[in-house]
Amino acid sequence: MRSYTLIAPAKINLYLEIIGDRPDGYHELVMILQSINLADKINIRTISDEIIRVHCNHPQVPADKTNLACRAAELMAKQFPEALAKYGGVDITVEKNIPVAAGLAGGSTNAAAVLVGVDLLWNLGLTQTEIEELGASLGSDIPFCVGGGTAIATSRGEQLAPLPSLDHIYIVLAKYRSLEVSTAWAYKTYRQEFGSTYIRNTEDLAARAAAVHSGEIVKAIVHKNATEIAQKLHNDLERVVLPTHPQVMQLRELFATQPEVLGTMMSGSGPSVFALVESEQQAQAVKQRVREAIPDEDLELFVTRTITHGIQIAS
Ligand code: ATP
């Protein structure tokens, strides 16, 4: 029996701008995605039966065919039926550390890990680009999760351009355990409220994406200047999530008043909120102060940092 353990990191959005609609019903986006060292652990092994099964230790994560990790393995089985017949099915165990439905791409990074893991288990020899293309057919964040690091993502979020990697910017991350925001709801509500401002013309959409590429936050990333990056954080989805979720707004305001915090923002469709700080010591101090201000056990707080990679093989 063959087996691999993979590390599947979460991401945060340093930037998320919704620029228009797409004919396929998705939005045209410009995002800057950043891997962080908060990660799930995925064990994947071959089994003699030609089936895919998944186990997960988290009550909010389905242990059936709707699990994105399972869907990734099924996609591989469909694409490579001879490998399935030769090597057998796949048993996946997901050890969840990333908060669920939090805007941190928890499901997407699990799917990315399974694509990488099945490629290894079945000796397929796929390139990173081929794995990313398979991932894009399952979910827009999956291609980024494969290679990770720091990247600009356009179109639905699946078109990637790497940026210079950011290492060791410290992050305090907060999420109410029982609070979930559906990504589909956030985008649908945004379209209802702000759809009239969307760019309609293809050339203007491309120009807007190019403007972010050559804009201030990318310059700050190139200079690896955490203070400047923090000042340029942006997320359009805050416009719909913050007014409807006062607890998220409160967290955001609390972070903003901490002297060590360089900048704070909601990640993706939320409801997790992160704050950038210079050092681990400062991050621990902010975490402790937020904990004292909100002594609610439902509030999960993490100290983490930016990392330069996506899926990694642990063993
Ligand atoms: P994104 O940032 O990509 O929008 P998210 O972090 O907001 O994702 P996820 O943690 O991926 O959200 O969870 C979204 C939904 O997907 C949850 O309702 C969860 O039950 C379901 N789900 C399916 N498979 C997984 C998985 N492997 N890990 C986490 N959630 C999963």
Short mmCIF file of N, CA and C and ligand atoms in Angstrom, two decimals, residues 11 13 40 42 54 56 60-62 66-70 94 96 98-111 141 180-183 187 267-271, ligand 1:
data_model
loop_
_atom_site.label_atom_id
_atom_site.label_comp_id
_atom_site.label_asym_id
_atom_site.label_seq_id
_atom_site.Cartn_x
_atom_site.Cartn_y
_atom_site.Cartn_z
N LYS A 11 -5.12 30.33 2.54
CA LYS A 11 -4.70 31.60 1.92
C LYS A 11 -5.49 32.74 2.55
N ASN A 13 -6.64 36.92 1.34
CA ASN A 13 -6.66 37.87 0.23
C ASN A 13 -6.08 39.18 0.72
N ASP A 40 -4.02 22.46 6.85
CA ASP A 40 -4.61 21.14 7.12
C ASP A 40 -3.57 20.09 6.76
N ILE A 42 -3.25 16.29 5.14
CA ILE A 42 -4.02 15.33 4.34
C ILE A 42 -3.21 14.05 4.21
N VAL A 54 -13.47 9.37 2.10
CA VAL A 54 -12.84 10.48 2.83
C VAL A 54 -13.28 10.45 4.29
N CYS A 56 -12.93 12.93 7.93
CA CYS A 56 -12.52 14.26 8.41
C CYS A 56 -12.91 14.41 9.86
N GLN A 60 -18.23 20.22 10.81
CA GLN A 60 -18.89 21.01 9.75
C GLN A 60 -18.44 20.61 8.33
N VAL A 61 -17.53 19.64 8.28
CA VAL A 61 -17.03 19.23 6.96
C VAL A 61 -17.64 17.89 6.58
N PRO A 62 -18.29 17.80 5.41
CA PRO A 62 -18.94 16.54 5.02
C PRO A 62 -17.91 15.45 4.75
N THR A 66 -19.59 15.11 -1.37
CA THR A 66 -19.62 16.56 -1.53
C THR A 66 -18.33 17.22 -1.00
N ASN A 67 -17.53 16.44 -0.27
CA ASN A 67 -16.26 16.98 0.22
C ASN A 67 -15.36 17.29 -0.99
N LEU A 68 -14.81 18.48 -1.00
CA LEU A 68 -13.99 18.88 -2.17
C LEU A 68 -12.78 17.97 -2.37
N ALA A 69 -12.24 17.41 -1.28
CA ALA A 69 -11.12 16.48 -1.39
C ALA A 69 -11.56 15.23 -2.16
N CYS A 70 -12.76 14.76 -1.85
CA CYS A 70 -13.33 13.59 -2.52
C CYS A 70 -13.59 13.89 -3.99
N VAL A 94 -8.61 13.86 6.24
CA VAL A 94 -8.35 15.30 6.35
C VAL A 94 -8.30 15.67 7.83
N LYS A 96 -8.35 18.71 9.97
CA LYS A 96 -8.70 20.13 9.75
C LYS A 96 -8.14 21.03 10.83
N ILE A 98 -7.72 24.49 9.53
CA ILE A 98 -8.18 25.75 8.93
C ILE A 98 -9.66 25.91 9.24
N PRO A 99 -10.07 27.07 9.78
CA PRO A 99 -11.50 27.28 10.02
C PRO A 99 -12.32 27.09 8.74
N VAL A 100 -13.52 26.55 8.91
CA VAL A 100 -14.36 26.18 7.75
C VAL A 100 -15.27 27.35 7.35
N ALA A 101 -15.52 27.47 6.05
CA ALA A 101 -16.38 28.53 5.50
C ALA A 101 -15.96 29.90 6.04
N ALA A 102 -14.67 30.16 5.92
CA ALA A 102 -14.06 31.33 6.57
C ALA A 102 -13.44 32.32 5.60
N GLY A 103 -13.44 31.98 4.29
CA GLY A 103 -12.74 32.84 3.33
C GLY A 103 -11.25 32.55 3.28
N LEU A 104 -10.87 31.33 3.72
CA LEU A 104 -9.46 30.96 3.80
C LEU A 104 -9.11 29.82 2.83
N ALA A 105 -10.07 29.48 1.95
CA ALA A 105 -9.87 28.43 0.92
C ALA A 105 -9.58 27.06 1.51
N GLY A 106 -10.19 26.76 2.65
CA GLY A 106 -9.95 25.47 3.31
C GLY A 106 -10.27 24.28 2.42
N GLY A 107 -11.44 24.29 1.80
CA GLY A 107 -11.82 23.18 0.91
C GLY A 107 -10.94 23.13 -0.32
N SER A 108 -10.63 24.30 -0.87
CA SER A 108 -9.83 24.37 -2.10
C SER A 108 -8.43 23.81 -1.88
N THR A 109 -7.83 24.12 -0.73
CA THR A 109 -6.46 23.65 -0.49
C THR A 109 -6.46 22.14 -0.25
N ASN A 110 -7.54 21.61 0.34
CA ASN A 110 -7.65 20.15 0.49
C ASN A 110 -7.73 19.49 -0.89
N ALA A 111 -8.53 20.08 -1.79
CA ALA A 111 -8.65 19.54 -3.15
C ALA A 111 -7.30 19.59 -3.86
N ASP A 141 -10.24 28.81 -6.65
CA ASP A 141 -9.08 29.03 -5.76
C ASP A 141 -8.09 27.87 -5.80
N GLU A 180 -20.62 31.49 9.79
CA GLU A 180 -20.18 31.08 8.45
C GLU A 180 -20.76 32.05 7.44
N VAL A 181 -20.00 32.37 6.42
CA VAL A 181 -20.54 33.19 5.33
C VAL A 181 -20.40 32.37 4.05
N SER A 182 -21.52 32.20 3.36
CA SER A 182 -21.47 31.46 2.10
C SER A 182 -20.87 32.37 1.04
N THR A 183 -19.87 31.83 0.33
CA THR A 183 -19.20 32.59 -0.73
C THR A 183 -20.23 32.98 -1.79
N TYR A 187 -21.17 36.96 -3.06
CA TYR A 187 -21.03 37.47 -4.44
C TYR A 187 -22.39 37.85 -5.01
N SER A 267 -10.83 38.45 5.00
CA SER A 267 -10.26 37.62 3.93
C SER A 267 -11.38 37.04 3.06
N GLY A 268 -11.25 37.12 1.76
CA GLY A 268 -12.22 36.53 0.83
C GLY A 268 -13.63 36.97 1.16
N SER A 269 -14.53 36.00 1.19
CA SER A 269 -15.93 36.33 1.51
C SER A 269 -16.17 36.31 3.02
N GLY A 270 -15.08 36.25 3.80
CA GLY A 270 -15.21 36.29 5.24
C GLY A 270 -15.75 34.97 5.78
N PRO A 271 -16.08 34.96 7.09
CA PRO A 271 -16.01 36.07 8.02
C PRO A 271 -14.68 36.19 8.76
P1 ATP B 1 -13.10 30.04 -0.20
O1 ATP B 1 -12.16 30.97 0.52
O2 ATP B 1 -12.39 29.21 -1.29
O3 ATP B 1 -14.36 30.67 -0.66
P2 ATP B 1 -13.98 29.09 2.34
O4 ATP B 1 -12.73 29.08 3.19
O5 ATP B 1 -14.86 30.26 2.49
O6 ATP B 1 -13.54 28.90 0.84
P3 ATP B 1 -14.42 26.31 2.91
O7 ATP B 1 -13.72 26.15 4.22
O8 ATP B 1 -13.77 25.76 1.71
O9 ATP B 1 -14.83 27.82 2.65
O10 ATP B 1 -15.89 25.67 3.12
C1 ATP B 1 -16.98 26.01 2.30
C2 ATP B 1 -18.01 24.88 2.38
O11 ATP B 1 -17.50 23.73 1.74
C3 ATP B 1 -18.37 24.47 3.81
O12 ATP B 1 -19.76 24.59 3.95
C4 ATP B 1 -17.93 23.03 3.93
O13 ATP B 1 -18.85 22.22 4.61
C5 ATP B 1 -17.77 22.55 2.50
N1 ATP B 1 -16.62 21.65 2.29
C6 ATP B 1 -16.57 20.62 1.44
N2 ATP B 1 -15.37 20.01 1.48
C7 ATP B 1 -14.62 20.68 2.37
C8 ATP B 1 -13.29 20.52 2.85
N3 ATP B 1 -12.49 19.53 2.43
N4 ATP B 1 -12.85 21.41 3.76
C9 ATP B 1 -13.65 22.42 4.18
N5 ATP B 1 -14.92 22.59 3.79
C10 ATP B 1 -15.41 21.73 2.88
#
